[in-house]
Amino acid sequence: MREIEPPFEIQFQGKTARVTEAEIKSRRIFHLQYDGHQKPLTITVAKDNKDVKFWTSIPEGRQEEAEQAGKLIAQYIRSKKE
């Protein structure tokens, strides 16, 4: 498994979000803290019943936001490998 990323920032929905990664029971968890008054978001990668991976919020309920932010996080991590 890859090393945990040090905190970084992404631009999401016109705002800066500070992303902190943690590992809990071998699962990668990402916590997004936004500038301003927007509630923080915690997301992780899960698998559906067909073993297809997707981003989801913890707790559930902010799925669309989790999917969009997750794609930006994955893009950031992949860009560091190039």
mmCIF file with all atom_site columns, C-alpha atoms in Angstrom:
data_model
loop_
_atom_site.group_PDB
_atom_site.id
_atom_site.type_symbol
_atom_site.label_atom_id
_atom_site.label_alt_id
_atom_site.label_comp_id
_atom_site.label_asym_id
_atom_site.label_entity_id
_atom_site.label_seq_id
_atom_site.pdbx_PDB_ins_code
_atom_site.Cartn_x
_atom_site.Cartn_y
_atom_site.Cartn_z
_atom_site.occupancy
_atom_site.B_iso_or_equiv
_atom_site.pdbx_formal_charge
_atom_site.auth_seq_id
_atom_site.auth_comp_id
_atom_site.auth_asym_id
_atom_site.auth_atom_id
_atom_site.pdbx_PDB_model_num
ATOM 1  C CA . MET A 1 1  ? 0.000   0.000  0.000   1.00 0.00 ? 1  MET A CA 1
ATOM 2  C CA . ARG A 1 2  ? 1.271   3.489  -0.761  1.00 0.00 ? 2  ARG A CA 1
ATOM 3  C CA . GLU A 1 3  ? 2.359   5.911  1.936   1.00 0.00 ? 3  GLU A CA 1
ATOM 4  C CA . ILE A 1 4  ? -0.141  8.351  3.400   1.00 0.00 ? 4  ILE A CA 1
ATOM 5  C CA . GLU A 1 5  ? -0.039  11.727 1.690   1.00 0.00 ? 5  GLU A CA 1
ATOM 6  C CA . PRO A 1 6  ? 0.982   14.756 3.716   1.00 0.00 ? 6  PRO A CA 1
ATOM 7  C CA . PRO A 1 7  ? -1.816  17.367 3.879   1.00 0.00 ? 7  PRO A CA 1
ATOM 8  C CA . PHE A 1 8  ? -2.462  19.130 0.563   1.00 0.00 ? 8  PHE A CA 1
ATOM 9  C CA . GLU A 1 9  ? -4.988  21.488 -0.999  1.00 0.00 ? 9  GLU A CA 1
ATOM 10 C CA . ILE A 1 10 ? -7.351  21.133 -3.932  1.00 0.00 ? 10 ILE A CA 1
ATOM 11 C CA . GLN A 1 11 ? -9.654  23.609 -5.622  1.00 0.00 ? 11 GLN A CA 1
ATOM 12 C CA . PHE A 1 12 ? -13.190 22.279 -5.335  1.00 0.00 ? 12 PHE A CA 1
ATOM 13 C CA . GLN A 1 13 ? -16.409 24.036 -6.298  1.00 0.00 ? 13 GLN A CA 1
ATOM 14 C CA . GLY A 1 14 ? -14.624 27.392 -6.415  1.00 0.00 ? 14 GLY A CA 1
ATOM 15 C CA . LYS A 1 15 ? -13.155 27.002 -2.931  1.00 0.00 ? 15 LYS A CA 1
ATOM 16 C CA . THR A 1 16 ? -9.911  25.774 -1.467  1.00 0.00 ? 16 THR A CA 1
ATOM 17 C CA . ALA A 1 17 ? -10.191 22.533 0.470   1.00 0.00 ? 17 ALA A CA 1
ATOM 18 C CA . ARG A 1 18 ? -7.397  21.262 2.707   1.00 0.00 ? 18 ARG A CA 1
ATOM 19 C CA . VAL A 1 19 ? -7.170  17.469 2.421   1.00 0.00 ? 19 VAL A CA 1
ATOM 20 C CA . THR A 1 20 ? -5.811  15.273 5.184   1.00 0.00 ? 20 THR A CA 1
ATOM 21 C CA . GLU A 1 21 ? -5.410  11.523 4.666   1.00 0.00 ? 21 GLU A CA 1
ATOM 22 C CA . ALA A 1 22 ? -5.538  8.839  7.370   1.00 0.00 ? 22 ALA A CA 1
ATOM 23 C CA . GLU A 1 23 ? -5.652  5.072  7.495   1.00 0.00 ? 23 GLU A CA 1
ATOM 24 C CA . ILE A 1 24 ? -8.224  3.288  9.647   1.00 0.00 ? 24 ILE A CA 1
ATOM 25 C CA . LYS A 1 25 ? -8.332  -0.516 9.655   1.00 0.00 ? 25 LYS A CA 1
ATOM 26 C CA . SER A 1 26 ? -6.407  -0.598 6.344   1.00 0.00 ? 26 SER A CA 1
ATOM 27 C CA . ARG A 1 27 ? -8.880  1.824  4.694   1.00 0.00 ? 27 ARG A CA 1
ATOM 28 C CA . ARG A 1 28 ? -7.815  5.197  3.344   1.00 0.00 ? 28 ARG A CA 1
ATOM 29 C CA . ILE A 1 29 ? -9.921  8.060  4.634   1.00 0.00 ? 29 ILE A CA 1
ATOM 30 C CA . PHE A 1 30 ? -9.748  11.642 3.340   1.00 0.00 ? 30 PHE A CA 1
ATOM 31 C CA . HIS A 1 31 ? -10.963 14.608 5.381   1.00 0.00 ? 31 HIS A CA 1
ATOM 32 C CA . LEU A 1 32 ? -11.678 17.847 3.506   1.00 0.00 ? 32 LEU A CA 1
ATOM 33 C CA . GLN A 1 33 ? -11.785 21.108 5.430   1.00 0.00 ? 33 GLN A CA 1
ATOM 34 C CA . TYR A 1 34 ? -13.118 23.987 3.343   1.00 0.00 ? 34 TYR A CA 1
ATOM 35 C CA . ASP A 1 35 ? -12.368 27.690 3.550   1.00 0.00 ? 35 ASP A CA 1
ATOM 36 C CA . GLY A 1 36 ? -15.419 29.496 4.820   1.00 0.00 ? 36 GLY A CA 1
ATOM 37 C CA . HIS A 1 37 ? -18.478 28.034 6.490   1.00 0.00 ? 37 HIS A CA 1
ATOM 38 C CA . GLN A 1 38 ? -19.067 24.849 4.485   1.00 0.00 ? 38 GLN A CA 1
ATOM 39 C CA . LYS A 1 39 ? -19.209 21.682 6.592   1.00 0.00 ? 39 LYS A CA 1
ATOM 40 C CA . PRO A 1 40 ? -16.123 19.429 6.420   1.00 0.00 ? 40 PRO A CA 1
ATOM 41 C CA . LEU A 1 41 ? -16.388 16.294 4.302   1.00 0.00 ? 41 LEU A CA 1
ATOM 42 C CA . THR A 1 42 ? -14.927 12.868 5.024   1.00 0.00 ? 42 THR A CA 1
ATOM 43 C CA . ILE A 1 43 ? -14.717 10.389 2.145   1.00 0.00 ? 43 ILE A CA 1
ATOM 44 C CA . THR A 1 44 ? -13.316 6.965  1.291   1.00 0.00 ? 44 THR A CA 1
ATOM 45 C CA . VAL A 1 45 ? -13.337 4.459  -1.551  1.00 0.00 ? 45 VAL A CA 1
ATOM 46 C CA . ALA A 1 46 ? -15.886 1.646  -1.241  1.00 0.00 ? 46 ALA A CA 1
ATOM 47 C CA . LYS A 1 47 ? -16.924 -1.251 -3.476  1.00 0.00 ? 47 LYS A CA 1
ATOM 48 C CA . ASP A 1 48 ? -20.423 -2.061 -4.652  1.00 0.00 ? 48 ASP A CA 1
ATOM 49 C CA . ASN A 1 49 ? -21.878 -5.573 -4.863  1.00 0.00 ? 49 ASN A CA 1
ATOM 50 C CA . LYS A 1 50 ? -20.147 -6.063 -8.240  1.00 0.00 ? 50 LYS A CA 1
ATOM 51 C CA . ASP A 1 51 ? -16.748 -5.101 -6.782  1.00 0.00 ? 51 ASP A CA 1
ATOM 52 C CA . VAL A 1 52 ? -16.740 -1.736 -8.598  1.00 0.00 ? 52 VAL A CA 1
ATOM 53 C CA . LYS A 1 53 ? -14.954 1.005  -6.643  1.00 0.00 ? 53 LYS A CA 1
ATOM 54 C CA . PHE A 1 54 ? -16.629 4.341  -5.934  1.00 0.00 ? 54 PHE A CA 1
ATOM 55 C CA . TRP A 1 55 ? -16.098 7.347  -3.651  1.00 0.00 ? 55 TRP A CA 1
ATOM 56 C CA . THR A 1 56 ? -18.525 7.734  -0.772  1.00 0.00 ? 56 THR A CA 1
ATOM 57 C CA . SER A 1 57 ? -19.020 10.145 2.117   1.00 0.00 ? 57 SER A CA 1
ATOM 58 C CA . ILE A 1 58 ? -18.811 9.207  5.790   1.00 0.00 ? 58 ILE A CA 1
ATOM 59 C CA . PRO A 1 59 ? -21.518 9.328  6.966   1.00 0.00 ? 59 PRO A CA 1
ATOM 60 C CA . GLU A 1 60 ? -23.473 8.741  3.782   1.00 0.00 ? 60 GLU A CA 1
ATOM 61 C CA . GLY A 1 61 ? -25.586 11.554 2.382   1.00 0.00 ? 61 GLY A CA 1
ATOM 62 C CA . ARG A 1 62 ? -23.135 13.705 0.428   1.00 0.00 ? 62 ARG A CA 1
ATOM 63 C CA . GLN A 1 63 ? -22.522 11.189 -2.359  1.00 0.00 ? 63 GLN A CA 1
ATOM 64 C CA . GLU A 1 64 ? -22.337 13.589 -5.302  1.00 0.00 ? 64 GLU A CA 1
ATOM 65 C CA . GLU A 1 65 ? -19.877 15.824 -3.479  1.00 0.00 ? 65 GLU A CA 1
ATOM 66 C CA . ALA A 1 66 ? -17.807 12.782 -2.431  1.00 0.00 ? 66 ALA A CA 1
ATOM 67 C CA . GLU A 1 67 ? -17.556 11.514 -6.011  1.00 0.00 ? 67 GLU A CA 1
ATOM 68 C CA . GLN A 1 68 ? -16.453 14.900 -7.358  1.00 0.00 ? 68 GLN A CA 1
ATOM 69 C CA . ALA A 1 69 ? -13.919 15.548 -4.580  1.00 0.00 ? 69 ALA A CA 1
ATOM 70 C CA . GLY A 1 70 ? -12.625 11.970 -4.776  1.00 0.00 ? 70 GLY A CA 1
ATOM 71 C CA . LYS A 1 71 ? -11.819 12.351 -8.465  1.00 0.00 ? 71 LYS A CA 1
ATOM 72 C CA . LEU A 1 72 ? -9.807  15.500 -7.715  1.00 0.00 ? 72 LEU A CA 1
ATOM 73 C CA . ILE A 1 73 ? -7.935  13.756 -4.903  1.00 0.00 ? 73 ILE A CA 1
ATOM 74 C CA . ALA A 1 74 ? -7.112  10.770 -7.111  1.00 0.00 ? 74 ALA A CA 1
ATOM 75 C CA . GLN A 1 75 ? -5.961  13.125 -9.861  1.00 0.00 ? 75 GLN A CA 1
ATOM 76 C CA . TYR A 1 76 ? -3.683  14.948 -7.408  1.00 0.00 ? 76 TYR A CA 1
ATOM 77 C CA . ILE A 1 77 ? -2.124  11.722 -6.140  1.00 0.00 ? 77 ILE A CA 1
ATOM 78 C CA . ARG A 1 78 ? -1.614  10.323 -9.652  1.00 0.00 ? 78 ARG A CA 1
ATOM 79 C CA . SER A 1 79 ? -0.011  13.580 -10.825 1.00 0.00 ? 79 SER A CA 1
ATOM 80 C CA . LYS A 1 80 ? 2.705   13.207 -8.201  1.00 0.00 ? 80 LYS A CA 1
ATOM 81 C CA . LYS A 1 81 ? 3.782   9.879  -9.737  1.00 0.00 ? 81 LYS A CA 1
ATOM 82 C CA . GLU A 1 82 ? 4.439   11.385 -13.180 1.00 0.00 ? 82 GLU A CA 1
#
